């Protein structure tokens, strides 16, 4: 009688049918369950508990848990069941909606495997290494058990393929921050930034999620040959916003305009009478321009180059030459400085017109007196 009843029970179940069961016992490689409204026993093989690899069944379920299950095999007095298939079926519906809506959601990293991360979403989701961060990660071991935000970038239910990206979320957030910053930026405001990249024509500075260009001409008050001469990657700098092009997302910045001008306090840096060393930058018909500080050039008038008469500065100077000069006068407002080389040069003019050796010791009156005597004799 009981055996006939069991046969009748078995015949009422088919493969693929959904049932409810309660966990009664957890063994090493399987879980035993009572089937609702049935005297039949059911087992869930450990491989059918989750879409992920399971070491211990107790990691997934506990005694007394009520589970939604699918019949995978019907035996004489036993049902083989799957929790994994029910989870996957329910998950695909949710995942398809998330994919269509480009939704961002959070999930825990369940495994770190070769080539990326694995996330259990009822379906095994894979995060390739290149889609974890927007920078290179050498060791992913620290991601085990970590909760991250994801977007679905590939979904193929028939191939059981689900590819997730955390990088896409980061890039989307950065793009939003960038747009917000571009809208708030105002020409003339100053802020701090970090030098990200150096090129031949300038330096790109991160000012909070967006990079702006400091052209080589805006790096310093003095002429800069190479940007790397004045800034390095990673330097924290203060910059001033020169222009903002929101459509093309271009920002022009200046470091130069945040620095004191080279002529600021020039009277203190180069007081009258100070002796400085400088470089001849330009030679003109009326003198030479000598750079004594970066961005500060003073004029040595042709009359102040030498004690001896010269027709042109080119006779005694050449561009690039290092010379010593004396400060005659400075004007910060007009950015002018008068310099002299002559005042540091020994004056040999007296020696050039000195009386011959044989006349030394005679007074002019003596010579005139002799002439007068000769005149009176006549």
mmCIF file of C-alpha atoms in Angstrom:
data_model
loop_
_atom_site.group_PDB
_atom_site.id
_atom_site.type_symbol
_atom_site.label_atom_id
_atom_site.label_comp_id
_atom_site.label_asym_id
_atom_site.label_seq_id
_atom_site.Cartn_x
_atom_site.Cartn_y
_atom_site.Cartn_z
ATOM 1 C CA UNK A 1 0.000 0.000 0.000
ATOM 2 C CA UNK A 2 2.758 2.402 1.018
ATOM 3 C CA UNK A 3 4.860 1.395 -1.982
ATOM 4 C CA UNK A 4 1.893 2.041 -4.314
ATOM 5 C CA UNK A 5 1.439 5.450 -2.750
ATOM 6 C CA UNK A 6 5.094 6.261 -3.294
ATOM 7 C CA UNK A 7 4.816 5.277 -6.938
ATOM 8 C CA UNK A 8 1.780 7.482 -7.312
ATOM 9 C CA UNK A 9 3.698 10.360 -5.672
ATOM 10 C CA UNK A 10 6.665 9.911 -7.981
ATOM 11 C CA UNK A 11 4.519 9.901 -11.063
ATOM 12 C CA UNK A 12 3.077 13.296 -10.142
ATOM 13 C CA UNK A 13 6.503 14.996 -10.463
ATOM 14 C CA UNK A 14 8.308 15.757 -13.716
ATOM 15 C CA UNK A 15 11.722 17.120 -14.583
ATOM 16 C CA UNK A 16 11.746 20.928 -14.660
ATOM 17 C CA UNK A 17 8.858 21.221 -12.206
ATOM 18 C CA UNK A 18 9.197 23.772 -9.409
ATOM 19 C CA UNK A 19 8.715 22.635 -5.824
ATOM 20 C CA UNK A 20 9.278 23.953 -2.321
ATOM 21 C CA UNK A 21 11.445 22.146 0.171
ATOM 22 C CA UNK A 22 12.749 22.483 3.721
ATOM 23 C CA UNK A 23 16.336 21.621 4.585
ATOM 24 C CA UNK A 24 16.407 18.729 7.050
ATOM 25 C CA UNK A 25 20.040 17.644 6.939
ATOM 26 C CA UNK A 26 23.310 18.972 5.528
ATOM 27 C CA UNK A 27 25.884 16.405 4.460
ATOM 28 C CA UNK A 28 29.326 16.852 2.959
ATOM 29 C CA UNK A 29 28.322 16.575 -0.700
ATOM 30 C CA UNK A 30 24.553 17.026 -0.603
ATOM 31 C CA UNK A 31 21.607 18.538 1.238
ATOM 32 C CA UNK A 32 18.472 16.586 2.227
ATOM 33 C CA UNK A 33 15.083 18.292 2.034
ATOM 34 C CA UNK A 34 11.427 17.541 2.757
ATOM 35 C CA UNK A 35 9.222 18.279 -0.242
ATOM 36 C CA UNK A 36 6.121 20.347 0.506
ATOM 37 C CA UNK A 37 2.866 18.343 0.255
ATOM 38 C CA UNK A 38 4.769 15.148 -0.429
ATOM 39 C CA UNK A 39 6.103 12.165 1.493
ATOM 40 C CA UNK A 40 9.024 11.924 -0.882
ATOM 41 C CA UNK A 41 12.562 12.845 0.081
ATOM 42 C CA UNK A 42 14.655 15.181 -1.990
ATOM 43 C CA UNK A 43 18.361 15.759 -2.322
ATOM 44 C CA UNK A 44 20.294 18.746 -3.627
ATOM 45 C CA UNK A 45 23.792 17.799 -4.840
ATOM 46 C CA UNK A 46 26.406 20.324 -3.688
ATOM 47 C CA UNK A 47 26.995 21.307 -7.345
ATOM 48 C CA UNK A 48 23.342 22.419 -7.595
ATOM 49 C CA UNK A 49 23.400 24.735 -4.578
ATOM 50 C CA UNK A 50 25.015 27.730 -6.269
ATOM 51 C CA UNK A 51 26.328 29.052 -9.557
ATOM 52 C CA UNK A 52 29.708 29.304 -7.812
ATOM 53 C CA UNK A 53 32.042 26.573 -6.667
ATOM 54 C CA UNK A 54 30.997 25.433 -3.170
ATOM 55 C CA UNK A 55 33.428 23.821 -0.729
ATOM 56 C CA UNK A 56 30.886 23.139 2.035
ATOM 57 C CA UNK A 57 27.116 22.963 1.647
ATOM 58 C CA UNK A 58 26.749 24.662 5.024
ATOM 59 C CA UNK A 59 28.274 27.792 3.450
ATOM 60 C CA UNK A 60 25.126 28.116 1.316
ATOM 61 C CA UNK A 61 22.192 26.776 3.324
ATOM 62 C CA UNK A 62 21.229 25.943 6.920
ATOM 63 C CA UNK A 63 18.868 23.401 8.433
ATOM 64 C CA UNK A 64 15.307 24.690 8.433
ATOM 65 C CA UNK A 65 15.782 26.906 5.362
ATOM 66 C CA UNK A 66 12.795 26.915 3.005
ATOM 67 C CA UNK A 67 13.968 26.790 -0.588
ATOM 68 C CA UNK A 68 12.471 27.129 -4.066
ATOM 69 C CA UNK A 69 13.756 24.226 -6.123
ATOM 70 C CA UNK A 70 13.517 22.635 -9.570
ATOM 71 C CA UNK A 71 13.263 18.907 -10.149
ATOM 72 C CA UNK A 72 16.208 17.720 -12.229
ATOM 73 C CA UNK A 73 15.675 13.946 -11.923
ATOM 74 C CA UNK A 74 12.837 11.713 -10.772
ATOM 75 C CA UNK A 75 13.820 8.408 -9.116
ATOM 76 C CA UNK A 76 11.618 5.712 -7.592
ATOM 77 C CA UNK A 77 11.460 7.174 -4.106
ATOM 78 C CA UNK A 78 13.596 10.271 -4.447
ATOM 79 C CA UNK A 79 13.734 13.626 -6.231
ATOM 80 C CA UNK A 80 17.025 15.161 -7.309
ATOM 81 C CA UNK A 81 16.655 18.926 -7.029
ATOM 82 C CA UNK A 82 18.456 22.121 -7.949
ATOM 83 C CA UNK A 83 18.539 25.414 -6.123
ATOM 84 C CA UNK A 84 21.027 26.839 -8.635
ATOM 85 C CA UNK A 85 18.605 26.631 -11.555
ATOM 86 C CA UNK A 86 15.817 28.430 -9.672
ATOM 87 C CA UNK A 87 18.231 31.159 -8.598
ATOM 88 C CA UNK A 88 19.470 31.529 -12.183
ATOM 89 C CA UNK A 89 15.969 31.665 -13.645
ATOM 90 C CA UNK A 90 14.920 34.376 -11.211
ATOM 91 C CA UNK A 91 18.230 36.195 -11.646
ATOM 92 C CA UNK A 92 18.130 36.406 -15.446
ATOM 93 C CA UNK A 93 14.859 38.325 -15.335
ATOM 94 C CA UNK A 94 16.313 40.875 -12.914
ATOM 95 C CA UNK A 95 19.624 41.053 -14.766
ATOM 96 C CA UNK A 96 17.980 41.668 -18.138
ATOM 97 C CA UNK A 97 16.118 44.644 -16.681
ATOM 98 C CA UNK A 98 19.344 46.007 -15.178
ATOM 99 C CA UNK A 99 21.111 45.602 -18.509
ATOM 100 C CA UNK A 100 18.346 47.361 -20.449
ATOM 101 C CA UNK A 101 18.231 50.247 -17.960
ATOM 102 C CA UNK A 102 22.034 50.564 -17.744
ATOM 103 C CA UNK A 103 21.572 50.234 -13.986
ATOM 104 C CA UNK A 104 24.327 50.490 -11.391
ATOM 105 C CA UNK A 105 24.077 47.994 -8.517
ATOM 106 C CA UNK A 106 26.237 46.685 -5.679
ATOM 107 C CA UNK A 107 27.410 43.141 -5.173
ATOM 108 C CA UNK A 108 30.020 41.239 -3.200
ATOM 109 C CA UNK A 109 33.080 39.724 -4.863
ATOM 110 C CA UNK A 110 32.828 35.991 -4.156
ATOM 111 C CA UNK A 111 35.988 34.748 -5.816
ATOM 112 C CA UNK A 112 39.271 35.996 -7.191
ATOM 113 C CA UNK A 113 40.258 33.864 -10.178
ATOM 114 C CA UNK A 114 42.869 34.015 -12.897
ATOM 115 C CA UNK A 115 41.960 36.898 -15.154
ATOM 116 C CA UNK A 116 39.499 38.670 -12.899
ATOM 117 C CA UNK A 117 36.738 38.439 -10.281
ATOM 118 C CA UNK A 118 33.621 36.308 -9.875
ATOM 119 C CA UNK A 119 30.334 37.637 -8.491
ATOM 120 C CA UNK A 120 27.281 35.504 -7.614
ATOM 121 C CA UNK A 121 24.098 37.184 -8.793
ATOM 122 C CA UNK A 122 22.092 33.972 -8.981
ATOM 123 C CA UNK A 123 24.087 33.630 -12.156
ATOM 124 C CA UNK A 124 27.871 33.548 -12.262
ATOM 125 C CA UNK A 125 29.019 37.032 -13.193
ATOM 126 C CA UNK A 126 32.588 37.571 -14.365
ATOM 127 C CA UNK A 127 34.573 40.816 -14.066
ATOM 128 C CA UNK A 128 37.643 40.733 -16.373
ATOM 129 C CA UNK A 129 40.799 42.241 -14.848
ATOM 130 C CA UNK A 130 40.684 45.102 -17.363
ATOM 131 C CA UNK A 131 37.184 46.056 -16.174
ATOM 132 C CA UNK A 132 37.873 46.159 -12.437
ATOM 133 C CA UNK A 133 39.507 49.600 -12.177
ATOM 134 C CA UNK A 134 40.476 52.415 -14.522
ATOM 135 C CA UNK A 135 44.122 51.774 -13.671
ATOM 136 C CA UNK A 136 46.371 48.714 -13.667
ATOM 137 C CA UNK A 137 45.969 46.377 -10.680
ATOM 138 C CA UNK A 138 48.746 43.865 -10.078
ATOM 139 C CA UNK A 139 47.217 41.847 -7.232
ATOM 140 C CA UNK A 140 43.452 41.260 -6.875
ATOM 141 C CA UNK A 141 43.605 39.239 -3.649
ATOM 142 C CA UNK A 142 42.368 42.211 -1.615
ATOM 143 C CA UNK A 143 39.083 42.226 -3.553
ATOM 144 C CA UNK A 144 37.831 38.942 -2.044
ATOM 145 C CA UNK A 145 34.675 39.695 -0.033
ATOM 146 C CA UNK A 146 34.702 43.345 -1.060
ATOM 147 C CA UNK A 147 31.446 45.021 -2.120
ATOM 148 C CA UNK A 148 31.704 46.996 -5.351
ATOM 149 C CA UNK A 149 29.326 48.791 -7.671
ATOM 150 C CA UNK A 150 28.838 47.258 -11.123
ATOM 151 C CA UNK A 151 27.187 47.672 -14.489
ATOM 152 C CA UNK A 152 26.377 44.822 -16.862
ATOM 153 C CA UNK A 153 28.332 45.243 -20.104
ATOM 154 C CA UNK A 154 27.495 41.881 -21.771
ATOM 155 C CA UNK A 155 24.538 39.558 -21.257
ATOM 156 C CA UNK A 156 23.769 36.379 -23.239
ATOM 157 C CA UNK A 157 21.289 34.177 -21.408
ATOM 158 C CA UNK A 158 21.416 31.298 -23.926
ATOM 159 C CA UNK A 159 25.197 31.088 -23.471
ATOM 160 C CA UNK A 160 24.971 31.676 -19.711
ATOM 161 C CA UNK A 161 27.319 34.647 -20.220
ATOM 162 C CA UNK A 162 27.298 37.645 -17.867
ATOM 163 C CA UNK A 163 30.132 40.193 -17.954
ATOM 164 C CA UNK A 164 30.268 42.945 -15.310
ATOM 165 C CA UNK A 165 32.330 46.132 -15.067
ATOM 166 C CA UNK A 166 33.287 48.211 -12.064
ATOM 167 C CA UNK A 167 35.485 50.373 -14.274
ATOM 168 C CA UNK A 168 32.430 51.560 -16.247
ATOM 169 C CA UNK A 169 30.879 52.849 -13.006
ATOM 170 C CA UNK A 170 34.057 54.722 -12.068
ATOM 171 C CA UNK A 171 34.372 56.298 -15.515
ATOM 172 C CA UNK A 172 30.726 57.337 -15.476
ATOM 173 C CA UNK A 173 31.172 58.966 -12.057
ATOM 174 C CA UNK A 174 34.306 60.773 -13.198
ATOM 175 C CA UNK A 175 32.550 62.032 -16.314
ATOM 176 C CA UNK A 176 29.738 63.452 -14.191
ATOM 177 C CA UNK A 177 32.241 65.097 -11.832
ATOM 178 C CA UNK A 178 34.026 66.530 -14.848
ATOM 179 C CA UNK A 179 30.843 68.073 -16.266
ATOM 180 C CA UNK A 180 29.873 69.479 -12.864
ATOM 181 C CA UNK A 181 33.319 71.021 -12.463
ATOM 182 C CA UNK A 182 33.294 72.507 -15.970
ATOM 183 C CA UNK A 183 29.982 74.205 -15.210
ATOM 184 C CA UNK A 184 31.294 75.674 -11.960
ATOM 185 C CA UNK A 185 34.661 76.874 -13.270
ATOM 186 C CA UNK A 186 35.051 80.621 -13.700
ATOM 187 C CA UNK A 187 37.736 82.497 -15.571
ATOM 188 C CA UNK A 188 40.074 84.166 -13.100
ATOM 189 C CA UNK A 189 39.597 81.795 -10.181
ATOM 190 C CA UNK A 190 42.632 80.142 -8.656
ATOM 191 C CA UNK A 191 42.860 76.614 -7.303
ATOM 192 C CA UNK A 192 45.301 73.872 -6.450
ATOM 193 C CA UNK A 193 46.062 71.007 -8.796
ATOM 194 C CA UNK A 194 48.448 68.153 -9.465
ATOM 195 C CA UNK A 195 50.709 67.865 -12.496
ATOM 196 C CA UNK A 196 49.575 64.735 -14.364
ATOM 197 C CA UNK A 197 51.507 64.789 -17.638
ATOM 198 C CA UNK A 198 54.298 66.823 -19.164
ATOM 199 C CA UNK A 199 54.574 67.412 -22.905
ATOM 200 C CA UNK A 200 56.836 69.508 -25.124
ATOM 201 C CA UNK A 201 54.233 72.284 -25.207
ATOM 202 C CA UNK A 202 53.250 72.417 -21.544
ATOM 203 C CA UNK A 203 51.865 70.480 -18.581
ATOM 204 C CA UNK A 204 48.442 68.950 -17.898
ATOM 205 C CA UNK A 205 47.207 69.637 -14.377
ATOM 206 C CA UNK A 206 44.389 67.751 -12.624
ATOM 207 C CA UNK A 207 42.186 70.270 -10.824
ATOM 208 C CA UNK A 208 39.738 67.788 -9.324
ATOM 209 C CA UNK A 209 38.677 65.189 -11.870
ATOM 210 C CA UNK A 210 39.449 67.223 -14.958
ATOM 211 C CA UNK A 211 42.741 68.135 -16.595
ATOM 212 C CA UNK A 212 43.643 71.618 -17.787
ATOM 213 C CA UNK A 213 46.609 72.653 -19.910
ATOM 214 C CA UNK A 214 49.261 75.021 -18.656
ATOM 215 C CA UNK A 215 50.942 76.120 -21.868
ATOM 216 C CA UNK A 216 54.726 76.402 -21.737
ATOM 217 C CA UNK A 217 54.378 80.194 -21.941
ATOM 218 C CA UNK A 218 52.270 80.122 -18.755
ATOM 219 C CA UNK A 219 54.623 78.042 -16.620
ATOM 220 C CA UNK A 220 56.868 80.860 -15.398
ATOM 221 C CA UNK A 221 57.627 84.531 -15.868
ATOM 222 C CA UNK A 222 60.952 83.725 -17.477
ATOM 223 C CA UNK A 223 61.471 81.928 -20.771
ATOM 224 C CA UNK A 224 61.160 78.154 -20.356
ATOM 225 C CA UNK A 225 63.018 75.861 -22.745
ATOM 226 C CA UNK A 226 61.439 72.606 -21.488
ATOM 227 C CA UNK A 227 58.422 72.253 -19.161
ATOM 228 C CA UNK A 228 60.313 69.564 -17.231
ATOM 229 C CA UNK A 229 62.815 72.264 -16.216
ATOM 230 C CA UNK A 230 60.221 73.885 -13.953
ATOM 231 C CA UNK A 231 57.604 71.193 -13.083
ATOM 232 C CA UNK A 232 57.539 67.431 -12.509
ATOM 233 C CA UNK A 233 54.743 64.869 -12.597
ATOM 234 C CA UNK A 234 53.060 64.693 -9.187
ATOM 235 C CA UNK A 235 53.896 68.296 -8.249
ATOM 236 C CA UNK A 236 51.152 70.183 -6.421
ATOM 237 C CA UNK A 237 50.767 73.607 -8.006
ATOM 238 C CA UNK A 238 48.511 76.621 -7.797
ATOM 239 C CA UNK A 239 46.864 77.598 -11.073
ATOM 240 C CA UNK A 240 44.648 80.347 -12.414
ATOM 241 C CA UNK A 241 41.839 79.625 -14.892
ATOM 242 C CA UNK A 242 42.420 81.507 -18.145
ATOM 243 C CA UNK A 243 39.588 80.049 -20.253
ATOM 244 C CA UNK A 244 36.967 77.284 -20.231
ATOM 245 C CA UNK A 245 35.559 75.612 -23.354
ATOM 246 C CA UNK A 246 32.701 73.453 -22.062
ATOM 247 C CA UNK A 247 31.735 72.073 -25.479
ATOM 248 C CA UNK A 248 35.196 70.698 -26.161
ATOM 249 C CA UNK A 249 36.003 70.190 -22.460
ATOM 250 C CA UNK A 250 39.175 72.244 -22.689
ATOM 251 C CA UNK A 251 40.585 74.326 -19.877
ATOM 252 C CA UNK A 252 43.507 76.727 -20.139
ATOM 253 C CA UNK A 253 45.423 77.339 -16.932
ATOM 254 C CA UNK A 254 48.337 79.469 -15.791
ATOM 255 C CA UNK A 255 50.911 78.904 -13.095
ATOM 256 C CA UNK A 256 52.718 82.117 -14.012
ATOM 257 C CA UNK A 257 49.790 84.320 -13.025
ATOM 258 C CA UNK A 258 49.735 82.910 -9.497
ATOM 259 C CA UNK A 259 53.415 83.717 -8.933
ATOM 260 C CA UNK A 260 54.849 87.086 -7.896
ATOM 261 C CA UNK A 261 56.059 88.989 -10.945
ATOM 262 C CA UNK A 262 59.789 88.999 -11.547
ATOM 263 C CA UNK A 263 59.804 92.772 -11.013
ATOM 264 C CA UNK A 264 57.990 92.597 -7.665
ATOM 265 C CA UNK A 265 60.127 94.206 -4.930
ATOM 266 C CA UNK A 266 62.943 94.675 -7.442
ATOM 267 C CA UNK A 267 64.325 97.635 -5.484
ATOM 268 C CA UNK A 268 64.906 95.299 -2.542
ATOM 269 C CA UNK A 269 66.343 92.497 -4.648
ATOM 270 C CA UNK A 270 68.548 94.862 -6.639
ATOM 271 C CA UNK A 271 69.172 98.108 -4.703
ATOM 272 C CA UNK A 272 71.252 100.905 -6.199
ATOM 273 C CA UNK A 273 74.917 100.069 -6.107
ATOM 274 C CA UNK A 274 74.348 96.321 -5.956
ATOM 275 C CA UNK A 275 76.742 94.238 -8.011
ATOM 276 C CA UNK A 276 75.053 91.394 -9.900
ATOM 277 C CA UNK A 277 75.985 88.747 -12.406
ATOM 278 C CA UNK A 278 73.871 88.438 -15.519
ATOM 279 C CA UNK A 279 73.649 87.146 -19.065
ATOM 280 C CA UNK A 280 73.713 89.314 -22.165
ATOM 281 C CA UNK A 281 70.383 88.607 -23.845
ATOM 282 C CA UNK A 282 70.230 91.208 -26.628
ATOM 283 C CA UNK A 283 72.588 93.650 -28.228
ATOM 284 C CA UNK A 284 71.184 96.816 -29.788
ATOM 285 C CA UNK A 285 72.804 99.930 -31.233
ATOM 286 C CA UNK A 286 72.389 101.886 -27.985
ATOM 287 C CA UNK A 287 73.486 99.217 -25.517
ATOM 288 C CA UNK A 288 72.999 95.703 -24.146
ATOM 289 C CA UNK A 289 70.118 94.084 -22.288
ATOM 290 C CA UNK A 290 71.369 91.893 -19.470
ATOM 291 C CA UNK A 291 69.162 89.390 -17.582
ATOM 292 C CA UNK A 292 70.050 89.614 -13.895
ATOM 293 C CA UNK A 293 67.071 87.582 -12.538
ATOM 294 C CA UNK A 294 64.713 85.218 -14.390
ATOM 295 C CA UNK A 295 62.429 87.537 -16.359
ATOM 296 C CA UNK A 296 64.286 90.716 -15.334
ATOM 297 C CA UNK A 297 66.460 92.456 -17.904
ATOM 298 C CA UNK A 298 68.289 95.707 -17.351
ATOM 299 C CA UNK A 299 69.882 98.019 -19.897
ATOM 300 C CA UNK A 300 73.591 98.721 -19.974
ATOM 301 C CA UNK A 301 73.667 101.882 -22.073
ATOM 302 C CA UNK A 302 76.511 102.005 -24.593
ATOM 303 C CA UNK A 303 78.049 104.812 -22.526
ATOM 304 C CA UNK A 304 78.105 102.468 -19.493
ATOM 305 C CA UNK A 305 79.777 99.503 -21.187
ATOM 306 C CA UNK A 306 83.375 100.661 -21.102
ATOM 307 C CA UNK A 307 85.580 103.617 -20.190
ATOM 308 C CA UNK A 308 87.022 103.579 -23.674
ATOM 309 C CA UNK A 309 84.981 104.818 -26.587
ATOM 310 C CA UNK A 310 83.170 102.094 -28.552
ATOM 311 C CA UNK A 311 81.130 102.529 -31.696
ATOM 312 C CA UNK A 312 78.834 99.554 -31.112
ATOM 313 C CA UNK A 313 78.229 97.108 -28.206
ATOM 314 C CA UNK A 314 79.144 94.251 -30.553
ATOM 315 C CA UNK A 315 82.775 95.355 -30.328
ATOM 316 C CA UNK A 316 83.122 94.109 -26.758
ATOM 317 C CA UNK A 317 80.046 91.934 -26.019
ATOM 318 C CA UNK A 318 78.220 88.974 -27.460
ATOM 319 C CA UNK A 319 74.830 87.440 -26.692
ATOM 320 C CA UNK A 320 74.968 84.671 -24.088
ATOM 321 C CA UNK A 321 78.037 86.161 -22.412
ATOM 322 C CA UNK A 322 78.096 86.289 -18.597
ATOM 323 C CA UNK A 323 78.981 89.710 -17.219
ATOM 324 C CA UNK A 324 79.085 91.574 -13.924
ATOM 325 C CA UNK A 325 77.045 94.754 -13.655
ATOM 326 C CA UNK A 326 76.328 97.465 -11.121
ATOM 327 C CA UNK A 327 72.764 98.671 -10.513
ATOM 328 C CA UNK A 328 72.381 102.401 -11.243
ATOM 329 C CA UNK A 329 68.597 102.692 -10.945
ATOM 330 C CA UNK A 330 65.398 100.576 -10.876
ATOM 331 C CA UNK A 331 61.748 101.352 -11.603
ATOM 332 C CA UNK A 332 59.352 98.555 -10.603
ATOM 333 C CA UNK A 333 56.275 100.212 -12.067
ATOM 334 C CA UNK A 334 57.813 100.754 -15.489
ATOM 335 C CA UNK A 335 59.865 97.556 -15.211
ATOM 336 C CA UNK A 336 63.099 99.315 -16.061
ATOM 337 C CA UNK A 337 66.597 98.895 -14.709
ATOM 338 C CA UNK A 338 69.751 100.827 -15.546
ATOM 339 C CA UNK A 339 73.021 98.974 -15.247
ATOM 340 C CA UNK A 340 76.693 99.734 -15.670
ATOM 341 C CA UNK A 341 79.684 97.619 -16.545
ATOM 342 C CA UNK A 342 81.983 100.629 -16.759
ATOM 343 C CA UNK A 343 81.755 101.354 -13.033
ATOM 344 C CA UNK A 344 83.219 97.930 -12.291
ATOM 345 C CA UNK A 345 86.009 98.429 -14.813
ATOM 346 C CA UNK A 346 89.285 100.067 -13.846
ATOM 347 C CA UNK A 347 89.676 103.445 -15.556
ATOM 348 C CA UNK A 348 92.838 103.407 -17.678
ATOM 349 C CA UNK A 349 92.057 106.643 -19.500
ATOM 350 C CA UNK A 350 94.356 108.752 -17.273
ATOM 351 C CA UNK A 351 97.217 106.405 -17.962
ATOM 352 C CA UNK A 352 96.613 106.657 -21.712
ATOM 353 C CA UNK A 353 97.032 110.477 -21.667
ATOM 354 C CA UNK A 354 99.798 110.577 -19.057
ATOM 355 C CA UNK A 355 102.760 112.947 -19.776
ATOM 356 C CA UNK A 356 105.885 111.401 -21.210
ATOM 357 C CA UNK A 357 108.456 110.121 -18.681
ATOM 358 C CA UNK A 358 111.014 112.879 -19.450
ATOM 359 C CA UNK A 359 108.586 115.718 -18.560
ATOM 360 C CA UNK A 360 107.659 114.264 -15.202
ATOM 361 C CA UNK A 361 108.562 116.518 -12.249
ATOM 362 C CA UNK A 362 108.135 119.795 -14.190
ATOM 363 C CA UNK A 363 105.350 122.221 -13.437
ATOM 364 C CA UNK A 364 103.446 123.934 -16.221
ATOM 365 C CA UNK A 365 104.393 127.308 -14.748
ATOM 366 C CA UNK A 366 108.060 126.389 -15.055
ATOM 367 C CA UNK A 367 107.679 125.684 -18.725
ATOM 368 C CA UNK A 368 105.723 128.901 -19.343
ATOM 369 C CA UNK A 369 108.223 130.834 -17.241
ATOM 370 C CA UNK A 370 111.133 129.714 -19.463
ATOM 371 C CA UNK A 371 109.258 130.789 -22.536
ATOM 372 C CA UNK A 372 108.587 134.232 -21.014
ATOM 373 C CA UNK A 373 112.241 134.674 -20.226
ATOM 374 C CA UNK A 374 113.182 133.986 -23.809
ATOM 375 C CA UNK A 375 110.549 136.437 -24.987
ATOM 376 C CA UNK A 376 111.847 139.251 -22.693
ATOM 377 C CA UNK A 377 115.385 138.723 -23.937
ATOM 378 C CA UNK A 378 114.244 139.415 -27.411
#
